JSON list of C-alpha atoms in Angstrom, two decimals:
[
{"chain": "A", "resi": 234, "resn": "UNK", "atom": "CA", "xyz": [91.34, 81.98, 79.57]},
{"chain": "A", "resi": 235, "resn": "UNK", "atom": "CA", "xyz": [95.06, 81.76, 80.07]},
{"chain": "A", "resi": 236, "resn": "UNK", "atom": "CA", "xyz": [97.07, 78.25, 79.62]},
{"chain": "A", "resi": 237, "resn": "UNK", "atom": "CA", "xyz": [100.06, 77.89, 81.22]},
{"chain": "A", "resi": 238, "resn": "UNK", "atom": "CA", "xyz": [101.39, 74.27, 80.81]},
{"chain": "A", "resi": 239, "resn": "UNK", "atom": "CA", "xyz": [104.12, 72.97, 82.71]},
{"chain": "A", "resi": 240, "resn": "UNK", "atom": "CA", "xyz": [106.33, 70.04, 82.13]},
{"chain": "A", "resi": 241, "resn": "UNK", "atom": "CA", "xyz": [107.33, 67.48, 83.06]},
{"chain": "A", "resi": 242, "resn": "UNK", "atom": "CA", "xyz": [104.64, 66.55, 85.15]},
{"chain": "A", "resi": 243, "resn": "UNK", "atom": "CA", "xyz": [106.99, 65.10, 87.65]},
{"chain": "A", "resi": 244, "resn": "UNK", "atom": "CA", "xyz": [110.67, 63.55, 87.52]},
{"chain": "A", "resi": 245, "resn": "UNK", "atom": "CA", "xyz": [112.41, 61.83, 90.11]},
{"chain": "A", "resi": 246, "resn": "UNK", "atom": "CA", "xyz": [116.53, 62.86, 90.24]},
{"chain": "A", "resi": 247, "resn": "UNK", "atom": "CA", "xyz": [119.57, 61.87, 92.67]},
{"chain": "A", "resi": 248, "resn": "UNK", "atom": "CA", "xyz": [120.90, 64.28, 95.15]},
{"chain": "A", "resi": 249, "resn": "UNK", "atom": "CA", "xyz": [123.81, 65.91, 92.99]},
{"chain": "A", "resi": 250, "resn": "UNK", "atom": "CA", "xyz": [121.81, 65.96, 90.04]},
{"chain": "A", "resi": 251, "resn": "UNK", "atom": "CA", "xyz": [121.44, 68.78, 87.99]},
{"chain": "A", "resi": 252, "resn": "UNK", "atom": "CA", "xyz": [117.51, 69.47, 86.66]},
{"chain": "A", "resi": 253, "resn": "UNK", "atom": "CA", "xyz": [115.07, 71.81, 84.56]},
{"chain": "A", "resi": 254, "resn": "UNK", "atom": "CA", "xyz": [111.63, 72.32, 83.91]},
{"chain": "A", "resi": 255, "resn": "UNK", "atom": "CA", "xyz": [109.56, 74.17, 81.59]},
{"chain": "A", "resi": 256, "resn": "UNK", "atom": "CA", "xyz": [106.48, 76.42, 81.92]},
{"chain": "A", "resi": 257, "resn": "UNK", "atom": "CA", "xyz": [105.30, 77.60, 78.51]},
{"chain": "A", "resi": 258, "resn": "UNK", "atom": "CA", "xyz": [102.50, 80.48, 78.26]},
{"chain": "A", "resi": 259, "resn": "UNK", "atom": "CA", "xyz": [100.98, 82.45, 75.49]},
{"chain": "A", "resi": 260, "resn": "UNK", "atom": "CA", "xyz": [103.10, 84.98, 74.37]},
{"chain": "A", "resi": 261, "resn": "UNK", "atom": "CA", "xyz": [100.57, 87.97, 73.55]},
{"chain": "A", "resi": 262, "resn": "UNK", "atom": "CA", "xyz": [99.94, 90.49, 76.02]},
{"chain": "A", "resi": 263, "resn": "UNK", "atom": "CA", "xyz": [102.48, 89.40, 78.49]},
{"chain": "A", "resi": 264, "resn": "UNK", "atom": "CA", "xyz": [102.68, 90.87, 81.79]},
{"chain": "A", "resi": 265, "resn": "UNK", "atom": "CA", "xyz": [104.49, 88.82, 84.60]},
{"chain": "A", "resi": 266, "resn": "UNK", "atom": "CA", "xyz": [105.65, 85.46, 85.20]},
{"chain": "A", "resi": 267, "resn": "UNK", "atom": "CA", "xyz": [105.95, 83.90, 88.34]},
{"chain": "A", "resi": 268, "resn": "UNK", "atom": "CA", "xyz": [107.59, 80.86, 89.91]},
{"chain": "A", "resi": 269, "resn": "UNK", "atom": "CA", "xyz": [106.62, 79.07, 93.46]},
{"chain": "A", "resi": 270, "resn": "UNK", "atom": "CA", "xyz": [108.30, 76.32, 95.37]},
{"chain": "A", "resi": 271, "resn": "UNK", "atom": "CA", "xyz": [105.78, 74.38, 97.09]},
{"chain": "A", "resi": 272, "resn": "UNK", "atom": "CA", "xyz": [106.50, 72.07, 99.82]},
{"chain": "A", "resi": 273, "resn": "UNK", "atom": "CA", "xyz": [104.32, 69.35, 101.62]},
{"chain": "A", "resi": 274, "resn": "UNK", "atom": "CA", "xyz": [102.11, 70.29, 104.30]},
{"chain": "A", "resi": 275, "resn": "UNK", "atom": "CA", "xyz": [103.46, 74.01, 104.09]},
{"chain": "A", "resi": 276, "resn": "UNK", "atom": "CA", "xyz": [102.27, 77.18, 101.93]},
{"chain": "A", "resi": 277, "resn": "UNK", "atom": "CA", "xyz": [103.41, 77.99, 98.36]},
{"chain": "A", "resi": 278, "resn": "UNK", "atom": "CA", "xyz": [106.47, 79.86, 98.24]},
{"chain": "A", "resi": 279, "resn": "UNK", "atom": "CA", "xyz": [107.93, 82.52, 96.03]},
{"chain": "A", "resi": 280, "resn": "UNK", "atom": "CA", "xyz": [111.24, 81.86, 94.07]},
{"chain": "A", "resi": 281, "resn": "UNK", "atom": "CA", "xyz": [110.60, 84.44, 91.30]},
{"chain": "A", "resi": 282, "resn": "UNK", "atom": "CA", "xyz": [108.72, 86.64, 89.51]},
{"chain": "A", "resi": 283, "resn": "UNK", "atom": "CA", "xyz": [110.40, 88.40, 86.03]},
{"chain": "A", "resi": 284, "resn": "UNK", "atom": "CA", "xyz": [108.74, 90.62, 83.87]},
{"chain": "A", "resi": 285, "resn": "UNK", "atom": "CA", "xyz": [110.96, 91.52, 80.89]},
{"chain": "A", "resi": 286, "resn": "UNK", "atom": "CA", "xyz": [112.24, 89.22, 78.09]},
{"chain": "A", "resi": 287, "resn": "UNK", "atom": "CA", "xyz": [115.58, 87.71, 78.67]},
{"chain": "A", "resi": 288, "resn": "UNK", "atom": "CA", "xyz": [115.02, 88.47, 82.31]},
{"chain": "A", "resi": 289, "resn": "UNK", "atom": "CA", "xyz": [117.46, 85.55, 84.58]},
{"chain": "A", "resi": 290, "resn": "UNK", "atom": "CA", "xyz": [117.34, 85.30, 87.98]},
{"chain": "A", "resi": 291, "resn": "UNK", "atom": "CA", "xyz": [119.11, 83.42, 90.68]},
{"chain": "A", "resi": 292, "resn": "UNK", "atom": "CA", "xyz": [118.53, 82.51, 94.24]},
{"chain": "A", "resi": 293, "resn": "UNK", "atom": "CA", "xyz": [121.06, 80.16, 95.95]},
{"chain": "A", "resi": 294, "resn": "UNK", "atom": "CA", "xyz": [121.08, 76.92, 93.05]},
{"chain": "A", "resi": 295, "resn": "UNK", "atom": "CA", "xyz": [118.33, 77.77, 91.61]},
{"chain": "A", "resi": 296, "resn": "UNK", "atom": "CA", "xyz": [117.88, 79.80, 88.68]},
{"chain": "A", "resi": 297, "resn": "UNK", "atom": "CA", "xyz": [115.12, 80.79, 85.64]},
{"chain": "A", "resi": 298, "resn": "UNK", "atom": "CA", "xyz": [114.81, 82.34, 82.56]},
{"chain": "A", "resi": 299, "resn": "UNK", "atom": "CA", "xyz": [112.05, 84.35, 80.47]},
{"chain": "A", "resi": 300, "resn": "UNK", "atom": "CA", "xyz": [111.31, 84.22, 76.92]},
{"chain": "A", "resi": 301, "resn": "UNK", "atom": "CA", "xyz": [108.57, 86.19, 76.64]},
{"chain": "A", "resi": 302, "resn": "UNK", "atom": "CA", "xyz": [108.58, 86.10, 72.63]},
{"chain": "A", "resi": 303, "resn": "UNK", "atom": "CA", "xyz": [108.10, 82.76, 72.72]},
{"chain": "A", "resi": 304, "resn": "UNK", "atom": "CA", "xyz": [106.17, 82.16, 75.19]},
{"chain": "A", "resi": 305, "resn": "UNK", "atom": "CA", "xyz": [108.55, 79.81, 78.03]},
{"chain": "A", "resi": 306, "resn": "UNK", "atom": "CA", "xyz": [110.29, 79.96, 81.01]},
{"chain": "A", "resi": 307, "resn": "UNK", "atom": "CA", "xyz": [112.77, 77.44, 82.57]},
{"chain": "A", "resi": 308, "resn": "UNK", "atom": "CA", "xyz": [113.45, 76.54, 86.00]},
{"chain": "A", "resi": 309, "resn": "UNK", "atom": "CA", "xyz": [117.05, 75.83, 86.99]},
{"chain": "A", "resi": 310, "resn": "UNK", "atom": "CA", "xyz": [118.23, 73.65, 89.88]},
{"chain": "A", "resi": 311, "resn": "UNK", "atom": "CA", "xyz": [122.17, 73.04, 90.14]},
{"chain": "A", "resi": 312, "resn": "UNK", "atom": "CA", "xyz": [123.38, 69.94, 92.58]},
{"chain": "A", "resi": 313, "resn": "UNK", "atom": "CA", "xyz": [119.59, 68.92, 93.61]},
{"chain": "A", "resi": 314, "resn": "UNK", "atom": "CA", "xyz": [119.51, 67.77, 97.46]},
{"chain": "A", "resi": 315, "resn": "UNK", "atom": "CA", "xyz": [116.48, 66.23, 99.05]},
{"chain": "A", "resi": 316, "resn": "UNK", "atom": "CA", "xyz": [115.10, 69.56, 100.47]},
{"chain": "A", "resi": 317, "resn": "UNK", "atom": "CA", "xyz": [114.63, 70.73, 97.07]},
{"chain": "A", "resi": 318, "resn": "UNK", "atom": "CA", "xyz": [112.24, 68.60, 96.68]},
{"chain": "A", "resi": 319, "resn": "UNK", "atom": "CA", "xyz": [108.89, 69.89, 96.20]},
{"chain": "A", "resi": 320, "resn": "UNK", "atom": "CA", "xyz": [106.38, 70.39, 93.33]},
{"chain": "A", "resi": 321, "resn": "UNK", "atom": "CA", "xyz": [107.43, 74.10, 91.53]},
{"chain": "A", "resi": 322, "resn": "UNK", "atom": "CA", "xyz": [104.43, 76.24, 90.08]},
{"chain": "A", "resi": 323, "resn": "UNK", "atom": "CA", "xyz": [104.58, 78.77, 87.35]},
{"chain": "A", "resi": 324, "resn": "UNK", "atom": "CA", "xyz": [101.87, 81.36, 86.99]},
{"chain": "A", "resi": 325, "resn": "UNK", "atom": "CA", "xyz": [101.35, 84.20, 84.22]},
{"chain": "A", "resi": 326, "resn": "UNK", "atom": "CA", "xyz": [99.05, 86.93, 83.67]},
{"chain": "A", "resi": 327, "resn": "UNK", "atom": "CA", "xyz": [98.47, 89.51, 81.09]},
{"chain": "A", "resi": 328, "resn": "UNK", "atom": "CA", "xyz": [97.79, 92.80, 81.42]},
{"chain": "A", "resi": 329, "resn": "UNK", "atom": "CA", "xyz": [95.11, 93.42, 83.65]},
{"chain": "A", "resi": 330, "resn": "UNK", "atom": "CA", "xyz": [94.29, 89.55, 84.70]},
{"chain": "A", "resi": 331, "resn": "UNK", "atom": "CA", "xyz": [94.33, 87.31, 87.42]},
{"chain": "A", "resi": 332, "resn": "UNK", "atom": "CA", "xyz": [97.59, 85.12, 87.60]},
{"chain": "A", "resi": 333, "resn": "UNK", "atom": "CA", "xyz": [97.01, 82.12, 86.37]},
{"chain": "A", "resi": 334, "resn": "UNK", "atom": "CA", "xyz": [98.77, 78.92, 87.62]},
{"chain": "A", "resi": 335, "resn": "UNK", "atom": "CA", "xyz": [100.17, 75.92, 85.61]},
{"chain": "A", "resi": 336, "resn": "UNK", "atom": "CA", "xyz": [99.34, 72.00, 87.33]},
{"chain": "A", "resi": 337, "resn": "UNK", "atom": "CA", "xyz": [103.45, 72.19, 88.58]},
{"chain": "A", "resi": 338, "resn": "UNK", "atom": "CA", "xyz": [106.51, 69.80, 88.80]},
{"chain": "A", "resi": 339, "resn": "UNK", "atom": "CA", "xyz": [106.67, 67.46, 91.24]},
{"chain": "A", "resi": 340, "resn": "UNK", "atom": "CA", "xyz": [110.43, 66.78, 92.02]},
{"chain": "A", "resi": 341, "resn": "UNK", "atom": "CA", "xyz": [111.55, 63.79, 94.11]},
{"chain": "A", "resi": 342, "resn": "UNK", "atom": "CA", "xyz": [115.47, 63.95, 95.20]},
{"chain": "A", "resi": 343, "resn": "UNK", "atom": "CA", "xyz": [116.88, 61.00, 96.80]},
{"chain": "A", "resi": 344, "resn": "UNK", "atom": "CA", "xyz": [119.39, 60.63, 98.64]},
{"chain": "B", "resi": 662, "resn": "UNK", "atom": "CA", "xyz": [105.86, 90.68, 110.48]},
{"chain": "B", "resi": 663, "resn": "UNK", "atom": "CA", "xyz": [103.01, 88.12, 110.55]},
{"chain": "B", "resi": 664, "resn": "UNK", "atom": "CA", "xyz": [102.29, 86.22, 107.56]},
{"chain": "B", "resi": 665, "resn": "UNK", "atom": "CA", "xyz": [98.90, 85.26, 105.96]},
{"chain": "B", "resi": 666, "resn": "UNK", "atom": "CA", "xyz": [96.49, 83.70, 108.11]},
{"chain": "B", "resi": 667, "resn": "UNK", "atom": "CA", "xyz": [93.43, 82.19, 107.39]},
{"chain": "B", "resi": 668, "resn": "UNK", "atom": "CA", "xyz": [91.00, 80.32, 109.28]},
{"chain": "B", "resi": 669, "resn": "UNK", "atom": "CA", "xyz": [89.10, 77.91, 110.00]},
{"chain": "B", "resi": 670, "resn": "UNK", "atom": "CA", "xyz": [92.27, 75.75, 109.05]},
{"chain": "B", "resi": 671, "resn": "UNK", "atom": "CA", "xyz": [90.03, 72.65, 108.48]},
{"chain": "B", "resi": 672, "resn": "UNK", "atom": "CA", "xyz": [86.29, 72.11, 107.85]},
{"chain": "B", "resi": 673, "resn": "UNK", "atom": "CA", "xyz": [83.38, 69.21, 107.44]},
{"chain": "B", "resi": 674, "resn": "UNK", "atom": "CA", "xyz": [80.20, 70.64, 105.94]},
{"chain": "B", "resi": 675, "resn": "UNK", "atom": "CA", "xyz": [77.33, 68.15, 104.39]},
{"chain": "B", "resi": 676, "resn": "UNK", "atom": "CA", "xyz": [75.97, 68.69, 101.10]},
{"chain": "B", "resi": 677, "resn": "UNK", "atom": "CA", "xyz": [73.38, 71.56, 100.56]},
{"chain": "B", "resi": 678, "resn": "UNK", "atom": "CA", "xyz": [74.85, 73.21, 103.69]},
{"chain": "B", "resi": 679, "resn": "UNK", "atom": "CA", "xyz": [77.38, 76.76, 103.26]},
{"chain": "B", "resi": 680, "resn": "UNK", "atom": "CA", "xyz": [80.63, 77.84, 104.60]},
{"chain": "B", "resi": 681, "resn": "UNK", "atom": "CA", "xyz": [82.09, 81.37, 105.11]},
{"chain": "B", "resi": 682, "resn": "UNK", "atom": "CA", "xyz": [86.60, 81.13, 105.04]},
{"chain": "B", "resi": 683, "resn": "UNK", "atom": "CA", "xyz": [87.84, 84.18, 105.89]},
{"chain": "B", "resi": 684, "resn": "UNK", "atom": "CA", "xyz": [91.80, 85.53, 104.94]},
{"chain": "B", "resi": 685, "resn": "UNK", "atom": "CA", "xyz": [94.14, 88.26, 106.69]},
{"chain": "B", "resi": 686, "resn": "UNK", "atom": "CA", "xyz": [96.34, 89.75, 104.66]},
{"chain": "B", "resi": 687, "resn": "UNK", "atom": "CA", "xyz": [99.90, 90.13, 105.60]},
{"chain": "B", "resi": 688, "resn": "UNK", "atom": "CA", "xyz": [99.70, 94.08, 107.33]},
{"chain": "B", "resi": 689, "resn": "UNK", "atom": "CA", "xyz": [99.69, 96.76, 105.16]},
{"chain": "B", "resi": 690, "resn": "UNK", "atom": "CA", "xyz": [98.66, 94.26, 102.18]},
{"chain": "B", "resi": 691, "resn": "UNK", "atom": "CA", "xyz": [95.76, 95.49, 99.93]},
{"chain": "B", "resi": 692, "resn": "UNK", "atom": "CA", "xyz": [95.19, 92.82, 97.40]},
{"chain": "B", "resi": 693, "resn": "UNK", "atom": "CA", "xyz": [93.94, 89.47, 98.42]},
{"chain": "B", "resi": 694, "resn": "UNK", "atom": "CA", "xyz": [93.35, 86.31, 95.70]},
{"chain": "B", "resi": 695, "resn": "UNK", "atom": "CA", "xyz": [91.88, 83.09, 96.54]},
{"chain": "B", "resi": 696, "resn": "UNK", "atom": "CA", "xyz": [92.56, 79.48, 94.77]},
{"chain": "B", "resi": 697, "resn": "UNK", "atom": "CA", "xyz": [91.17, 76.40, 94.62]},
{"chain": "B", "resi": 698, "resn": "UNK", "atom": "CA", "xyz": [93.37, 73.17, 95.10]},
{"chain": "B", "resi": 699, "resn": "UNK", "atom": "CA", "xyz": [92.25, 69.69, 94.06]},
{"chain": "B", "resi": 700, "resn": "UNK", "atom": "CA", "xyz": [94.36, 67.05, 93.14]},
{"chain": "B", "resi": 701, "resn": "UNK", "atom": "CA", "xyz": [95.09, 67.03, 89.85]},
{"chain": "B", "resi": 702, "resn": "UNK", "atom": "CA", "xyz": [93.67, 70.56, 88.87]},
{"chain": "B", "resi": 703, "resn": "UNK", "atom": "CA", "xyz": [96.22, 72.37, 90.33]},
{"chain": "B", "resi": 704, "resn": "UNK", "atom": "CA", "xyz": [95.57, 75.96, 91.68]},
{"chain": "B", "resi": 705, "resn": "UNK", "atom": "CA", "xyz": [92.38, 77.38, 90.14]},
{"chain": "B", "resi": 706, "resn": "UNK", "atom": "CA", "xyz": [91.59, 80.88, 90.15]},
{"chain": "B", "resi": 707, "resn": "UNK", "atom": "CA", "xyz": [88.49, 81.98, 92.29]},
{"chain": "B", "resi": 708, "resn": "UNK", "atom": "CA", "xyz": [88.72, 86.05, 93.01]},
{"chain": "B", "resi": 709, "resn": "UNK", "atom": "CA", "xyz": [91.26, 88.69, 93.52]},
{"chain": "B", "resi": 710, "resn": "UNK", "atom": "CA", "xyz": [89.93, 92.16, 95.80]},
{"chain": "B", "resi": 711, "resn": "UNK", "atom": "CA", "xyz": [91.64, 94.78, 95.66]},
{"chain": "B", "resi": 712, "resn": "UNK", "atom": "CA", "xyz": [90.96, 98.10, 98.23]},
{"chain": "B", "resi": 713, "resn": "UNK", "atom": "CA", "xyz": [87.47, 96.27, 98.77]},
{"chain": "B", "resi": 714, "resn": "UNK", "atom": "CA", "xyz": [86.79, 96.11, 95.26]},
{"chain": "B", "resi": 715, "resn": "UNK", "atom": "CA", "xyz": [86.54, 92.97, 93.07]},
{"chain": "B", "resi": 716, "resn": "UNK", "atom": "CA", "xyz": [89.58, 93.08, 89.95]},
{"chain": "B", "resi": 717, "resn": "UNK", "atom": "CA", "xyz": [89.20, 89.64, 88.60]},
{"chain": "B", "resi": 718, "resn": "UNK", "atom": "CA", "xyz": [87.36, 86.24, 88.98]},
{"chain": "B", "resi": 719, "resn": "UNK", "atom": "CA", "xyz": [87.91, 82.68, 88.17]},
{"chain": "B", "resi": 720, "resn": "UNK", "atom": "CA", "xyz": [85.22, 80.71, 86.34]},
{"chain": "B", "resi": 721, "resn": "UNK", "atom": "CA", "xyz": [83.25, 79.53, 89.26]},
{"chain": "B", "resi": 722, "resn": "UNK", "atom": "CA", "xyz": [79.79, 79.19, 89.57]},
{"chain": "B", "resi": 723, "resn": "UNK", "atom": "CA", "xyz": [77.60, 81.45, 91.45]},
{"chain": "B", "resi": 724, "resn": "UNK", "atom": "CA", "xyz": [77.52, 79.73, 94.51]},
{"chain": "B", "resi": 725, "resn": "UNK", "atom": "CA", "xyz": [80.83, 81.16, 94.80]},
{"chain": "B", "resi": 726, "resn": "UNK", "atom": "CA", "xyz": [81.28, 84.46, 96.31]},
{"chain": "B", "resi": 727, "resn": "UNK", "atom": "CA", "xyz": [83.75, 86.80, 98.50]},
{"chain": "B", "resi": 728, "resn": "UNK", "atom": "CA", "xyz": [84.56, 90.08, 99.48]},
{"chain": "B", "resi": 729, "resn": "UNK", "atom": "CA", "xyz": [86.87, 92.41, 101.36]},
{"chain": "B", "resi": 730, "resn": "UNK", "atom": "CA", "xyz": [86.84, 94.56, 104.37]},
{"chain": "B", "resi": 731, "resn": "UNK", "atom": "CA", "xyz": [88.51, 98.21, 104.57]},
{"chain": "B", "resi": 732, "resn": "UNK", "atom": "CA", "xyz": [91.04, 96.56, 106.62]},
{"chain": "B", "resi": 733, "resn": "UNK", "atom": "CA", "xyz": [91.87, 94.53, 103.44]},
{"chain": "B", "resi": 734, "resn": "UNK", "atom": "CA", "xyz": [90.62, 91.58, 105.19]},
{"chain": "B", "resi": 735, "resn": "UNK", "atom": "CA", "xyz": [88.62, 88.71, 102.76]},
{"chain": "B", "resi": 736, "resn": "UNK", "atom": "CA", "xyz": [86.36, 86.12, 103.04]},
{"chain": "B", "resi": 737, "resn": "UNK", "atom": "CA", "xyz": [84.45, 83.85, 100.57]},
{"chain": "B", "resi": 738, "resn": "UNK", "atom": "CA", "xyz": [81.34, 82.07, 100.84]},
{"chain": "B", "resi": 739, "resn": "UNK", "atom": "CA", "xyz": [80.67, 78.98, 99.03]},
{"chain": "B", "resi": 740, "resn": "UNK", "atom": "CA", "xyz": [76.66, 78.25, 99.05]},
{"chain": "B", "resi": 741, "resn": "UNK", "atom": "CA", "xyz": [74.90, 75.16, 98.62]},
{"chain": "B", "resi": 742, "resn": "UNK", "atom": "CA", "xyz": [77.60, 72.72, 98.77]},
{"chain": "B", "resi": 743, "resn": "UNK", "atom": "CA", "xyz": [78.70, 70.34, 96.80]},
{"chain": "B", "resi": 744, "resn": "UNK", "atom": "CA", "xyz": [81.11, 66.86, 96.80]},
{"chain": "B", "resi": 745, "resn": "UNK", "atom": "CA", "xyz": [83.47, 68.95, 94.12]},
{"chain": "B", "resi": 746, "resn": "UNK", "atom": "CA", "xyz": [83.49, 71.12, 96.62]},
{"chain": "B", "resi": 747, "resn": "UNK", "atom": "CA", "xyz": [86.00, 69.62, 98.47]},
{"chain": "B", "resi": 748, "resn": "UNK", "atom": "CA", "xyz": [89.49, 71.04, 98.16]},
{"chain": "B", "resi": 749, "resn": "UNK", "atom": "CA", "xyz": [92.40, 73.28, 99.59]},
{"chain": "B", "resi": 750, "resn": "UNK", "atom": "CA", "xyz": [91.33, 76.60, 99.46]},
{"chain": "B", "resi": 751, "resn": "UNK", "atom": "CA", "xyz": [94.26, 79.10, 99.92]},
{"chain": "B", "resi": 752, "resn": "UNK", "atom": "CA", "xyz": [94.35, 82.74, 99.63]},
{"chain": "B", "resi": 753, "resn": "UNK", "atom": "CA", "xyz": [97.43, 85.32, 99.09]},
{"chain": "B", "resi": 754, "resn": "UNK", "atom": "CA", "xyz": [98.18, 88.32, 99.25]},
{"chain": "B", "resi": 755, "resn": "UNK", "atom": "CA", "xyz": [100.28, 90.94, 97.85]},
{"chain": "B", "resi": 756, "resn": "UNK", "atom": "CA", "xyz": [101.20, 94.86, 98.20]},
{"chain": "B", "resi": 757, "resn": "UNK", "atom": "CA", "xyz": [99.77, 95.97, 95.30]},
{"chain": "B", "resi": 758, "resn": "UNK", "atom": "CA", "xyz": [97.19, 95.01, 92.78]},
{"chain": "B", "resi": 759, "resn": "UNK", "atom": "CA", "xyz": [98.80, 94.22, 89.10]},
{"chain": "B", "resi": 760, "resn": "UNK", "atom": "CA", "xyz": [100.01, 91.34, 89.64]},
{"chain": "B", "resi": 761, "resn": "UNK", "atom": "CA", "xyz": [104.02, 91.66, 89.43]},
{"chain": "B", "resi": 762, "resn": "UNK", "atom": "CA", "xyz": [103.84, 91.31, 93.22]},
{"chain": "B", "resi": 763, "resn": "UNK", "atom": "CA", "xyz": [105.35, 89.04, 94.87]},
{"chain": "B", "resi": 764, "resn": "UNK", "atom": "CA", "xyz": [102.14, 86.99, 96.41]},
{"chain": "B", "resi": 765, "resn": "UNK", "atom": "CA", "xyz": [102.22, 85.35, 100.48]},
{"chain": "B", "resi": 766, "resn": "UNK", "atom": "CA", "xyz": [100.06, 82.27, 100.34]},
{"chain": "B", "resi": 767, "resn": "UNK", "atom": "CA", "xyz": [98.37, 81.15, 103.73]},
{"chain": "B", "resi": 768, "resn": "UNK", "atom": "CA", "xyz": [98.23, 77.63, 105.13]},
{"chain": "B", "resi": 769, "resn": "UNK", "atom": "CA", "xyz": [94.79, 77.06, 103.34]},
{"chain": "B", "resi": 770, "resn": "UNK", "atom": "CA", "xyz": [91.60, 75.73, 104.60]},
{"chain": "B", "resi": 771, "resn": "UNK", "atom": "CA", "xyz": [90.73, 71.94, 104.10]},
{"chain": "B", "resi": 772, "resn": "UNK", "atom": "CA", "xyz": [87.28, 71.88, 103.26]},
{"chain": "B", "resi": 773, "resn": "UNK", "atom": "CA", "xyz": [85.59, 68.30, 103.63]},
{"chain": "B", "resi": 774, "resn": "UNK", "atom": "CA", "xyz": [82.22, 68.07, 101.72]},
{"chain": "B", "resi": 775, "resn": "UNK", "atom": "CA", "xyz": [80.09, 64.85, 102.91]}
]
């Protein structure tokens, strides 16, 4: 079955602070490689989803990366304010399987 | 465009007893995936139904099941309950089956187990 770690397992910034995370999967087989914001007491959200090596996106501050060769992606967020805060899952599948989710991020942004 | 809905939004069963969830899809959505939440575990893979037809499942026991209606609408069954049992269970959907879909979670159902 598919691993997707992510880490940390939760940091706690101040508003203005700049941040990353890490979700690291296993390279073989590939296929796509998703990121969620989730927010209490609402549904998972979509931020991203990237498919091809060296793929970068950007919505607002917040940006990722793919490395599919070795097997990470990192999730940007410029100038953190306290509505970014949230816990951020990364899922991956291969070809043909379910996505798979990593545990998340839990990110606390005070004020 | 209405989003995911699922219902019943929050549940007590006892142990032994079963519980049917049921999931609609955001319209014109064909695939439908369901999760497990528990603190700690994260989302865990249960089943993903595509045009009625099962593509992929989680490693659940038995006691687990689902399907999906023509009208792409899902529900899953969870028989002979247990404590574990207790959890978020949210479903999503997306356009297309593949997985480099964009997926629309619901609101979940809070299933207690007593």
């Amino acid at each position: 079955i598919l691993n997707v770690e992510q880490s940390p397992q939760s940091l706690h910034v101040q508003e203005g602070d700049s941040t990353n995370f890490t979700c690291s999967f296993p390279s073989s087989n590939f296929y796509a490689l998703h990121w969620y914001r989730w927010e209490t007491a609402k549904s998972p959200e979509a931020l991203f989803v990237m498919t091809l090596n060296g793929d970068e996106k950007k919505k607002g501050r917040i940006s990722a990366t793919l490395n599919t060769k070795e097997g990470y992606s990192y999730l940007y967020i410029k100038g953190s304010q306290p509505e970014d805060s949230a816990t951020y899952l990364c899922a991956c599948n291969q070809a043909g399987t379910a996505l798979i989710f990593g545990k998340g991020t839990t990110l606390s942004v005070s004020s | 465009k209405a989003g995911v809905t699922q219902t019943p939004r929050y549940l007590i069963k006892t142990r032994g007893q079963q519980v049917t969830l049921s999931c609609s899809p955001i319209s014109g959505h064909r695939s439908v995936s369901w999760y497990q939440q528990t603190p700690g575990q994260g989302l865990q893979f249960l089943f993903e139904y595509f045009s009625e037809t099962q593509r992929n499942k989680g490693n659940f026991p038995g006691r687990f099941s689902g399907r999906q209606f023509s009208n792409s609408r899902s529900e899953m069954n969870v028989s002979t309950l247990e404590l574990g049992d207790s959890a978020l269970y949210l479903c999503a959907s997306s356009g297309a089956a593949g997985n480099t879909d964009t997926q629309y979670f619901g609101p979940g159902t809070r299933l207690t187990v007593l």
